[in-house]
Coordinates of C-alpha atoms and ligand atoms in Angstrom, one line a residue:
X88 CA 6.7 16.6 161.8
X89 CA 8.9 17.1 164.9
X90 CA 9.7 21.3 165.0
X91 CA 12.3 23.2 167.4
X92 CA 10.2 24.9 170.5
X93 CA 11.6 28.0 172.1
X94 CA 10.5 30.8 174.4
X95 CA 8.9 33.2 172.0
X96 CA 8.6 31.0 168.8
X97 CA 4.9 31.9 169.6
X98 CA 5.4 35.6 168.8
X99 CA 9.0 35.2 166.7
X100 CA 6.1 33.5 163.8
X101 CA 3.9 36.7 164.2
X102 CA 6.7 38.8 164.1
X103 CA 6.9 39.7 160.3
X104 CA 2.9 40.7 160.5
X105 CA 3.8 43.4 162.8
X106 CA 6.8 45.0 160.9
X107 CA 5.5 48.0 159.0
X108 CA 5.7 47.9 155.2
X109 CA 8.0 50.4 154.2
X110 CA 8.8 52.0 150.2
X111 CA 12.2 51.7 149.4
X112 CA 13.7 55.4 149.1
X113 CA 16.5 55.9 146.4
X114 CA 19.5 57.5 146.8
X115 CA 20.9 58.3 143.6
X116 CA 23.9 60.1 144.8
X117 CA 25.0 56.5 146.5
X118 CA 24.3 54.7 143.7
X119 CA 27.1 54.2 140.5
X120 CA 27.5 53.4 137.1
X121 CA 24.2 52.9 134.5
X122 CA 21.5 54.0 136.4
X123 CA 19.1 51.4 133.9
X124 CA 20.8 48.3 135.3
X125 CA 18.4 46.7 138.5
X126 CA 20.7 45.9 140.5
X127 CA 20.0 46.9 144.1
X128 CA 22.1 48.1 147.4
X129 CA 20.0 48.3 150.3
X130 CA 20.7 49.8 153.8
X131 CA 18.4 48.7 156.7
X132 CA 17.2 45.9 158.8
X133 CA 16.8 42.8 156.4
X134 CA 13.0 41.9 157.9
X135 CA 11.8 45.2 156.6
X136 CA 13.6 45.3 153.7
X137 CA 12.5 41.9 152.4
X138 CA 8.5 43.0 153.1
X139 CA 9.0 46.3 150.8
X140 CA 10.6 43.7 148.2
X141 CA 7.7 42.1 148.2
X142 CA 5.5 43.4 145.9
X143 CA 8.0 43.4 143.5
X144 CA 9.8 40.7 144.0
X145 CA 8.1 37.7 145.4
X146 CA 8.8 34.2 143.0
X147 CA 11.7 36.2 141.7
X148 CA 14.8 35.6 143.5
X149 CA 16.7 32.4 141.8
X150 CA 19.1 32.4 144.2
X151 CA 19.7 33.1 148.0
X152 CA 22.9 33.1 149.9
X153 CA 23.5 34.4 153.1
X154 CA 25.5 34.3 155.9
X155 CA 24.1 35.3 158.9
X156 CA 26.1 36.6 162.4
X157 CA 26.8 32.8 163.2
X158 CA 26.7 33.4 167.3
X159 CA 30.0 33.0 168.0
X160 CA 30.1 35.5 171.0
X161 CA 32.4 37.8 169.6
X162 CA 32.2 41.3 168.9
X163 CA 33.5 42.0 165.2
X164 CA 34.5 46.0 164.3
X165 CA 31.5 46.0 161.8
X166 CA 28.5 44.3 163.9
X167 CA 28.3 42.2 166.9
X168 CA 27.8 38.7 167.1
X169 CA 26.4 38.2 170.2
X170 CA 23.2 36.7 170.8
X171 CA 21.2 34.8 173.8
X172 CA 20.6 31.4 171.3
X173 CA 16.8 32.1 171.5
X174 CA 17.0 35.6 169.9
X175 CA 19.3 34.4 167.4
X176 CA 16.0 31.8 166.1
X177 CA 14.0 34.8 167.0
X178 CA 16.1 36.7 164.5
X179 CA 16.8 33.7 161.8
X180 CA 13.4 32.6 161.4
X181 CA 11.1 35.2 160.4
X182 CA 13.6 36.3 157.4
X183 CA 14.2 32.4 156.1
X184 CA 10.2 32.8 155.7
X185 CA 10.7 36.0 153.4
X186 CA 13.6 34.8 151.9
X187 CA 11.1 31.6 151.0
X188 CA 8.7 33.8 149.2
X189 CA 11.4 35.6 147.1
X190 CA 12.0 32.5 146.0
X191 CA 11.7 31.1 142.3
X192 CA 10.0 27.5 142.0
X193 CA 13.1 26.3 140.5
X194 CA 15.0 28.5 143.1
X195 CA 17.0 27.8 146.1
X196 CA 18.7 28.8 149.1
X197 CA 22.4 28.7 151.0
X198 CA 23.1 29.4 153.8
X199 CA 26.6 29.6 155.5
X200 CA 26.8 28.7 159.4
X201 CA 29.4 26.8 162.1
X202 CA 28.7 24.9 164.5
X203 CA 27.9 27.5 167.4
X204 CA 24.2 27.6 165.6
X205 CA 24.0 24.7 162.8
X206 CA 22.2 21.8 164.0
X207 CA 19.5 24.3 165.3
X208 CA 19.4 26.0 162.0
X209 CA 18.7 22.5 160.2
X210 CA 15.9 22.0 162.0
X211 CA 14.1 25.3 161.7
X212 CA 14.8 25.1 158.1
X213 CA 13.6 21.8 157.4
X214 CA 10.2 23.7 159.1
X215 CA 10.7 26.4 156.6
X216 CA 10.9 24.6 153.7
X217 CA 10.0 21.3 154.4
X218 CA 12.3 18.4 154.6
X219 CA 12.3 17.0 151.8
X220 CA 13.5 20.5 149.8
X221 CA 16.7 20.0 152.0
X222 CA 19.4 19.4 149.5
X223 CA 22.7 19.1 151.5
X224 CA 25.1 20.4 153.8
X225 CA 28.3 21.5 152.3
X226 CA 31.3 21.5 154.3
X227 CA 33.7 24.1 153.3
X228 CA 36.9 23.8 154.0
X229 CA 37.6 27.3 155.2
X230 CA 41.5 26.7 156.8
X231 CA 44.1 25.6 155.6
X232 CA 45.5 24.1 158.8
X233 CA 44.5 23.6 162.6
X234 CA 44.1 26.7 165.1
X235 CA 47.1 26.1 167.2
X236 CA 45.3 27.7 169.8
X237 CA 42.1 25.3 170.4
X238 CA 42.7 21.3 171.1
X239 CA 39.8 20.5 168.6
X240 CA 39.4 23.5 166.3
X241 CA 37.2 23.2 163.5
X242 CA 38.3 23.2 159.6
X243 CA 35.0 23.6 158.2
X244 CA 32.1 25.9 158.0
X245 CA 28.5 24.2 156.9
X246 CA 26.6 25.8 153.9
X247 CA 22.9 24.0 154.5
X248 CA 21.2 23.9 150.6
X249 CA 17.9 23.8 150.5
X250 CA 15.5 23.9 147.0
X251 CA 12.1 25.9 146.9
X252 CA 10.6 22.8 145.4
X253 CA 13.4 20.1 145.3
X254 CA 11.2 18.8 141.7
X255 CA 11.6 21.8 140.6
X256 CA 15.5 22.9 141.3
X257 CA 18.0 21.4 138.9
X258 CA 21.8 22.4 139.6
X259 CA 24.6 23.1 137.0
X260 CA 28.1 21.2 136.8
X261 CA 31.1 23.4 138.0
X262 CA 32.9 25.0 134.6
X263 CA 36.3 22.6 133.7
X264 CA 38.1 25.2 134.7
X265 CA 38.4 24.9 137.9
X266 CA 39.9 21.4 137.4
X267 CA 42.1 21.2 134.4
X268 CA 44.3 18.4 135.7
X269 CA 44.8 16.0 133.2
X270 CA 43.9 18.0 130.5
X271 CA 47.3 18.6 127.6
X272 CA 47.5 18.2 124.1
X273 CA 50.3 16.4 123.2
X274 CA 49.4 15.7 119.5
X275 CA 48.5 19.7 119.0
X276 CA 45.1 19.2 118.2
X277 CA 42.9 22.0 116.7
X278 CA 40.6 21.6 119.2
X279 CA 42.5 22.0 122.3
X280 CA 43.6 20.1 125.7
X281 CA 42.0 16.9 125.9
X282 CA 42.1 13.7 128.5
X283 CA 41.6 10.9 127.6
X284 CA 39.8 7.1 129.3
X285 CA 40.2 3.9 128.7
X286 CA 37.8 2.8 125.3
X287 CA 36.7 -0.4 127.1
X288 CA 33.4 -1.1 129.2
X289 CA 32.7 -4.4 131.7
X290 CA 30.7 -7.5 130.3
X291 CA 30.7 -9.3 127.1
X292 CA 28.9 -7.8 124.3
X293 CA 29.1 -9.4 120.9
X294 CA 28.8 -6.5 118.9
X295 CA 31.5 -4.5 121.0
X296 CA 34.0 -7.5 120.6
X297 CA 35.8 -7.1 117.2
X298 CA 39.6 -6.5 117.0
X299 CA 41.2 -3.3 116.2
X300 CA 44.4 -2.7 114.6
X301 CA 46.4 0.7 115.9
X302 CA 48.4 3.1 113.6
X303 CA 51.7 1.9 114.3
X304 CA 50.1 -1.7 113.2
X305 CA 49.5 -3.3 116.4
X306 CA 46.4 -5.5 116.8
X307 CA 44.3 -5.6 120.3
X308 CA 41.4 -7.6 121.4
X309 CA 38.8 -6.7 124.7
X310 CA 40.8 -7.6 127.6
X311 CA 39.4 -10.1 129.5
X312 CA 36.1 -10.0 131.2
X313 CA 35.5 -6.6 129.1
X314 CA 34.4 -5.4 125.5
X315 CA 34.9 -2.4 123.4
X316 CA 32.9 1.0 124.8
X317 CA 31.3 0.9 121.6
X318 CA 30.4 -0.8 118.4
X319 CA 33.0 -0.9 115.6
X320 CA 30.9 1.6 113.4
X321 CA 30.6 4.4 116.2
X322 CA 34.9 3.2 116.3
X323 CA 35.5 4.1 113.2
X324 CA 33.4 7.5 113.3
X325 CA 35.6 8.6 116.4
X326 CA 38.9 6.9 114.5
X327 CA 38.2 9.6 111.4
X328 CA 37.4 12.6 113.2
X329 CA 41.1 12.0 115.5
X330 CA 39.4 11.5 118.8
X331 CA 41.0 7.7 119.1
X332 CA 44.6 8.0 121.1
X333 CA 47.1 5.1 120.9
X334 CA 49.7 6.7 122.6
X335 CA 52.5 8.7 121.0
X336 CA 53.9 5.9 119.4
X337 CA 50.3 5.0 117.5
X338 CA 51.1 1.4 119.1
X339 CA 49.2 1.3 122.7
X340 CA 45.5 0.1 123.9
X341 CA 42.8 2.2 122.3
X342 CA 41.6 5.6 124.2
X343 CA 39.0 8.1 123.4
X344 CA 39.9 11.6 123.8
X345 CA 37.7 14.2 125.5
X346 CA 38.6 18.0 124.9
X347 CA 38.4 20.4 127.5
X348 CA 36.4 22.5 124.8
X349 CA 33.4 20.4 124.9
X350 CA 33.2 19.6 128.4
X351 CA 30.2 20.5 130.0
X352 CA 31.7 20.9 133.0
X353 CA 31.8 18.4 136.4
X354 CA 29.5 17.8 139.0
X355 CA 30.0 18.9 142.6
X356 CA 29.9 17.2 145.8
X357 CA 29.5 18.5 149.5
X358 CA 33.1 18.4 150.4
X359 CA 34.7 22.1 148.6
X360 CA 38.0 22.2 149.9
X361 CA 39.8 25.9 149.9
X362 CA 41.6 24.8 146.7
X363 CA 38.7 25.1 145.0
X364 CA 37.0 28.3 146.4
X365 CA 39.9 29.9 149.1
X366 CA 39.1 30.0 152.5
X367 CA 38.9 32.8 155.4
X368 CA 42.6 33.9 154.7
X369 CA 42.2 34.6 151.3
X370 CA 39.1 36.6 152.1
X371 CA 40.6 38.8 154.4
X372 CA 43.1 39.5 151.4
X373 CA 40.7 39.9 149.4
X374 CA 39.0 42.5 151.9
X375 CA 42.5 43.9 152.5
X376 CA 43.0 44.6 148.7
X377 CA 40.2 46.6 148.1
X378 CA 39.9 48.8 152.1
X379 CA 43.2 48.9 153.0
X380 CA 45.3 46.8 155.5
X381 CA 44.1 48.5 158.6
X382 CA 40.1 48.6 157.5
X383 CA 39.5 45.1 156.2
X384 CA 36.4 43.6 157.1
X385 CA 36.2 41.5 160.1
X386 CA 34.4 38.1 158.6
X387 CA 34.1 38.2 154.7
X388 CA 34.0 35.0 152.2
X389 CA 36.2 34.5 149.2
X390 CA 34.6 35.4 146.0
X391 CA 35.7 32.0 145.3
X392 CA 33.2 30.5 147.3
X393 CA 30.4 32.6 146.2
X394 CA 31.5 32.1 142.6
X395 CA 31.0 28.3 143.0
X396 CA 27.4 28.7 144.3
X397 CA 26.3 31.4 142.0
X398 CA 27.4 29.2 139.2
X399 CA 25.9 26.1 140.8
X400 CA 22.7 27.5 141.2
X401 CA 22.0 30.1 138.5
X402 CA 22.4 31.4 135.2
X403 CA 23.3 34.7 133.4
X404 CA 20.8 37.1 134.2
X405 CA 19.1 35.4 136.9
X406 CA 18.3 37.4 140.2
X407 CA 20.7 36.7 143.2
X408 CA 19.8 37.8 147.2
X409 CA 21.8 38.2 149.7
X410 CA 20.2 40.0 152.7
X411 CA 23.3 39.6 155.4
X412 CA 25.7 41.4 152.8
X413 CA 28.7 42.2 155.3
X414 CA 31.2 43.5 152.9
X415 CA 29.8 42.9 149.7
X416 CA 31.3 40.0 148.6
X417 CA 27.7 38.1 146.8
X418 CA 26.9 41.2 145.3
X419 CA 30.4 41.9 143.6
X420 CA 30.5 38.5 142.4
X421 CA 26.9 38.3 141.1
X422 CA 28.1 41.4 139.1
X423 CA 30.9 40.3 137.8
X424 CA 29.1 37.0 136.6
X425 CA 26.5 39.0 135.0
X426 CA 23.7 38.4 137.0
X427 CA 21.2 40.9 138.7
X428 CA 20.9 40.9 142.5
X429 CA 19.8 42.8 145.3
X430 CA 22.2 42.9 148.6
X431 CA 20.8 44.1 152.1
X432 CA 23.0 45.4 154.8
X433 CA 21.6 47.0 157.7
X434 CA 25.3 48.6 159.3
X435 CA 26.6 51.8 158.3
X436 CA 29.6 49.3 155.9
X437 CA 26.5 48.9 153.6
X438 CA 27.9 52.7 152.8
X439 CA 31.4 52.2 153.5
X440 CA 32.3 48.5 152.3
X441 CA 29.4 47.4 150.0
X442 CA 28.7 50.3 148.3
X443 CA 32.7 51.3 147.7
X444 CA 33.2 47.9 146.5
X445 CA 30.6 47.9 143.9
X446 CA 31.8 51.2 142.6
X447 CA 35.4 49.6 142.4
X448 CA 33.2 46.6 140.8
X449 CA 32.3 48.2 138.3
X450 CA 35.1 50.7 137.6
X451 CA 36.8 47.2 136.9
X452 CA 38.3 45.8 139.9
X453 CA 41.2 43.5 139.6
X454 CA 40.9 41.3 142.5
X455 CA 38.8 38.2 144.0
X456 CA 37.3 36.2 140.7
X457 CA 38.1 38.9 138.0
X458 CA 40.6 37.9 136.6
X459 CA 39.1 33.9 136.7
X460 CA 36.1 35.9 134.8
X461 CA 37.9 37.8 132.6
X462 CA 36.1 41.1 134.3
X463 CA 36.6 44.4 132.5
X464 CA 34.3 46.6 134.0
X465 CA 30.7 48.1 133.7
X466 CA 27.4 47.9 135.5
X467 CA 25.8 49.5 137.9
X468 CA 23.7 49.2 141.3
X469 CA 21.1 51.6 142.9
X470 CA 21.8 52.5 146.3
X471 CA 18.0 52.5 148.6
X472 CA 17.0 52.9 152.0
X473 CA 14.0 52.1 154.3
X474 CA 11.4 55.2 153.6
X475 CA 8.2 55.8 155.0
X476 CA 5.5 53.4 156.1
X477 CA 2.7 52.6 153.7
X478 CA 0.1 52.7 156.4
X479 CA -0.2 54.8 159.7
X480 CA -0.5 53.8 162.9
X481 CA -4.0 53.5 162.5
X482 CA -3.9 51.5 159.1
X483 CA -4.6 54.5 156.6
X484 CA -2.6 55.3 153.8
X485 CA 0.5 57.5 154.2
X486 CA -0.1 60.4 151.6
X487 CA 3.4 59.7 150.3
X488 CA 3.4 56.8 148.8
X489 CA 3.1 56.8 145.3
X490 CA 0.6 56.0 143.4
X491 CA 2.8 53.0 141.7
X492 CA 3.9 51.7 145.0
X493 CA 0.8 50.8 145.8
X494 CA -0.3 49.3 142.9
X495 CA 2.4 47.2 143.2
X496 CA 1.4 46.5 146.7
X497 CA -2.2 46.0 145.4
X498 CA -1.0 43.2 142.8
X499 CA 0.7 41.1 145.1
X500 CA -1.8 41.5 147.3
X501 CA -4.0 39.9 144.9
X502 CA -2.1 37.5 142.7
X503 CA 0.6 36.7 145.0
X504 CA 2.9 38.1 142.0
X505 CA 5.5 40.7 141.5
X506 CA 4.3 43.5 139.7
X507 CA 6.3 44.4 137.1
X508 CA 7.2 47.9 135.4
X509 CA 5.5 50.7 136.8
X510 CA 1.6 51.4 136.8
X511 CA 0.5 55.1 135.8
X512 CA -3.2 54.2 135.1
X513 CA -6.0 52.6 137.4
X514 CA -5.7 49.4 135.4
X515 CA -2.8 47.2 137.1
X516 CA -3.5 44.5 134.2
X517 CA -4.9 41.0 134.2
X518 CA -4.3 37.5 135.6
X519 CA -6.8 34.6 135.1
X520 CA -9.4 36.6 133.6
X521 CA -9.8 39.2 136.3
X522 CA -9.1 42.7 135.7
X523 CA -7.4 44.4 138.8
X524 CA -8.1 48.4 139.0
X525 CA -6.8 50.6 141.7
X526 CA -8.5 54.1 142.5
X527 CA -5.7 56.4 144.5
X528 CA -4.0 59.7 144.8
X529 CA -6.6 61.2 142.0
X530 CA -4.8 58.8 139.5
X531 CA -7.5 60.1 136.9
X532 CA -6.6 63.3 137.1
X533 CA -8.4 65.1 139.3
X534 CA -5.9 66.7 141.5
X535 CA -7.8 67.1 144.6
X536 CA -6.5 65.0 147.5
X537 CA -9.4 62.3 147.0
X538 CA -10.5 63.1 143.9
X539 CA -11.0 59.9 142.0
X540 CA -10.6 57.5 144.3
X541 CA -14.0 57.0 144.8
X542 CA -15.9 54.5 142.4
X543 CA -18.8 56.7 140.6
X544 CA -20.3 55.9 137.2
X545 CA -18.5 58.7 135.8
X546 CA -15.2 57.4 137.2
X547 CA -16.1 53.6 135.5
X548 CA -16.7 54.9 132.0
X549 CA -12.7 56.3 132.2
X550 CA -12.1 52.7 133.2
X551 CA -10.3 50.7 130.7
X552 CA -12.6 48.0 129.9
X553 CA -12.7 44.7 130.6
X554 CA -14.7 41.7 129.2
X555 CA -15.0 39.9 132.4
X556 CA -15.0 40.1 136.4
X557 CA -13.1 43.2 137.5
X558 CA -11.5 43.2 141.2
X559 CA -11.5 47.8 141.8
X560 CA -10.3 49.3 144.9
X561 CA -10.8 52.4 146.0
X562 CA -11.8 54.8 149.2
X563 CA -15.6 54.0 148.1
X564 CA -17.9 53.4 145.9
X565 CA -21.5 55.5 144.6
X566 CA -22.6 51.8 143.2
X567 CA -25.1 49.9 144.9
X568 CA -24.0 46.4 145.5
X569 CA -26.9 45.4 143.1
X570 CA -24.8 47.1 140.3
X571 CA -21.9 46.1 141.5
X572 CA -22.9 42.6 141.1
X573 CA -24.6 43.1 137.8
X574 CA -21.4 44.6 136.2
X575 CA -19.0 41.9 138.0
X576 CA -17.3 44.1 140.0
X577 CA -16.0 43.3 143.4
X578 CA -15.3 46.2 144.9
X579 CA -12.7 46.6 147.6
X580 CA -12.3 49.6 150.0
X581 CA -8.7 51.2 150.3
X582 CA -7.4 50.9 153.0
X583 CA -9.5 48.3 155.0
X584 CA -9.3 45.6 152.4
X585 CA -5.7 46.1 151.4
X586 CA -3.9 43.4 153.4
X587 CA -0.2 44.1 154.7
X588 CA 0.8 40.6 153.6
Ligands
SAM633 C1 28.9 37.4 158.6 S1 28.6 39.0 158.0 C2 28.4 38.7 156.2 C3 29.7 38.8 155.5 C4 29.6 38.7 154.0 N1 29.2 37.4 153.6 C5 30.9 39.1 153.4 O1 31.4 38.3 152.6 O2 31.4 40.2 153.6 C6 26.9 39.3 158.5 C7 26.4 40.7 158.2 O3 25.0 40.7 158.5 C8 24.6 42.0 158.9 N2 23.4 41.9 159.6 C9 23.1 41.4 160.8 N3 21.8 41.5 161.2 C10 21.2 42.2 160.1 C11 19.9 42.6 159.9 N4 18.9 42.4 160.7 N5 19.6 43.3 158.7 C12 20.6 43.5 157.8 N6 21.9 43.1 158.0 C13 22.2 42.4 159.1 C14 25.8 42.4 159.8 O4 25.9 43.8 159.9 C15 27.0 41.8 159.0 O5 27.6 42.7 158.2

């Protein structure tokens, strides 16, 4: 497959090897509301960030959106957007390959861009995730008329869709309500608005050709070169339950009626005009609205927009990223949709814009998509930042980490999974038959600094058994590798055999 070639694509693909692994440190005072709810603020640079989530949350995400610093050369109040093109890729790519690995199978990814980086973008994405995951490129409409300034100024931003495995990813339809038009109830039906088509399909069927007589008497045949949409027993089952309409007068063609109530919604397309989800105007209202006039943020999106993707491409409950969170805006909407998320923000706004707005969030903000969403309040969001390195300089183990961080380190190292809940005894669990064990920070009690973590006979009698192979790491083992073999353990040496990624 043809791929994009720059100057240090070469190191740019090693780059996320090098980053250190950092835990993520809490800090509860930042954080608002019910402290049991997972939904996570994170300040720091998003490459780090998304290798700590790793462990955790790797095949989790359902959901990605993000809108990157789109290289317009312009310096914005909050961050600047001013990068040579070839550090732009340098920046973009290594974090579409974490993003990737967050992913759910049935997950996928949006990403908002113009034109300044695009067409390169598409490319390097379509390395990412291969080609055929690509799923479109919506054009949102994000003004409402020309800039009077430029001689061809552009309308539209691109938001490139692409699937973590396109068999996989299935999309919902957009709720009614966002397109009512069409919809009344002029005969006051119990069951609401309703619209109503034509009751006639193309071709001659000879069931579907029978003659119907209206309410107000009149008689009607197919017209020409069509038949009824269905066969005069499924006619008379819509006639008695009132979803026929002949017009007020009970004397015009047969229609059926379809209620607003029991619409599943209506499919999208890639052309989302700022009627349907606002454009950069209404954001900046939005932004104004919650910071003040003089402090709104320099490039947000309507909640609108993120509304319509978060509904497109998940449901209640599922986990939403967003790792270039500017101002907040994914993160509030996720809330007030009800799903979980995790936001990353690496400038000091991830305190002063994110954080403020998710507090208003959940205190029950007014603005944006609340009202749409009937939001009263509730919630809450952890507020984290980068902590220390799990290894040293040298590759051992920083003596701070926690004893459950790196279980959850050592599971994904292992089973490519996130680890859930939180591991307080050398047994991490099972997956495909093979017990994983980990042997650190004198987990069995012994409280001297390596006591424990080495694998002696005494130490695998306080193992939780297992009928099967066992995978143990540790800082050594007493056992000769004959033993070893003979009980079906591999044994694997902390911190030589624990891989980064
Ligand atoms: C275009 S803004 C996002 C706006 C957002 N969609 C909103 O509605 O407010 C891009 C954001 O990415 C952040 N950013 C840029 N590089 C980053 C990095 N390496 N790690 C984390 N955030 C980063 C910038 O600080 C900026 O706030």
């Amino acid at each position: 497959m043809p791929v994009l070639e720059w100057l240090t694509k070469d190191i740019d693909l090693k780059t996320s090897f090098l980053v250190p692994y950092r835990v993520l440190k809490p800090e509860p005072d930042l954080g608002y509301g019910n402290p049991d709810v997972p939904n996570m603020l994170i300040q720091g640079d998003n490459l780090e960030a998304l290798i700590s989530l790793r462990p955790s949350f790797a095949g989790s995400v359902k959901c990605v959106f993000i809108d990157p610093p789109y290289n317009t050369r312009s310096a914005f109040a909050q961050y600047d957007d001013n990068l040579e093109h070839t550090k732009w890729l340098s920046l973009i790519y290594p974090r579409l390959e974490m993003l990737r690995d967050l992913l759910t199978r049935d997950g996928s990814i949006w990403v908002s861009i113009d034109d300044n980086e695009a067409h390169y973008l598409k490319v390097v994405m379509d390395e990412i995730f291969g080609r055929a995951n690509f799923v479109a490129n919506v054009l949102w409409q994000k003004r409402t008329s020309p800039d009077a300034r430029l001689s061809l100024g552009a309308a539209h931003d691109h938001i490139l869709v692409y699937a973590r495995d396109i068999r996989e990813t299935r999309f919902n339809k957009v709720p009614r309500e966002d397109d009512t038009k069409g919809f009344a109830n002029p005969d006051e039906d119990s069951r609401g608005p309703w619209a109503s088509t034509d009751f006639t399909a193309q071709g001659w069927r000879p069931n579907q050709m029978y003659r119907i007589t209206t309410p107000g008497g009149k008689t009607y045949d197919p017209p020409g070169g069509r038949c009824w949409a269905n066969v005069e027993p499924a006619f008379k089952t819509l006639l008695a339950d009132n979803r026929m309409w002949f017009g007020r007068t009970g004397t015009s063609r047969p229609r059926v009626k379809h209620f607003l109530s029991e619409s599943e919604g209506i499919t999208t397309w890639t052309w989302w005009t700022n009627k349907e989800v606002g454009h950069n105007q209404e954001a900046k209202i939005e932004s104004k609205e919650l910071f003040g006039d003089g402090n709104a943020f320099d490039t947000p999106k309507p909640e609108r927009l993120l509304r319509r993707i978060i509904e497109l491409a998940t449901e209640p409950g599922d986990l939403v990223l967003d790792s270039f969170l500017g101002s907040g805006t994914t993160a509030a909407v996720a809330h007030k949709m009800g799903r979980r998320y995790i936001g990353i923000e690496n400038g000091e706004h991830a305190e002063t814009f994110c954080a403020v707005r998710l507090r208003k969030v959940i205190d029950g903000d007014k603005g944006g998509v609340s009202e749409a969403l009937s939001w009263k309040g509730g919630g809450g969001f952890g507020f984290f930042r980068l902590g220390d390195a799990v290894f040293d300089e040298y590759g051992q183990i920083n003596p701070k980490v926690t004893f459950d961080q790196l279980a959850a380190h050592v599971w994904f190292t292992e089973t490519k999974a996130p680890y859930m809940g939180k591991a307080t005894t050398p047994y991490l669990g099972e997956e495909d038959g093979i017990a994983y064990y980990l042997l650190y920070n004198g987990i069995l009690g012994d409280r001297r600094p390596d006591g424990g973590n080495v694998l002696t006979r005494q130490v695998l009698t306080d193992l939780r058994a297992h009928n099967g192979p066992k995978v143990i790491y540790g800082a050594g083992t007493r056992l000769s590798s004959e033993r070893l073999v003979n009980l079906g353990i591999t044994f694997k040496q902390t911190p030589y055999d624990l891989k980064v990624r």
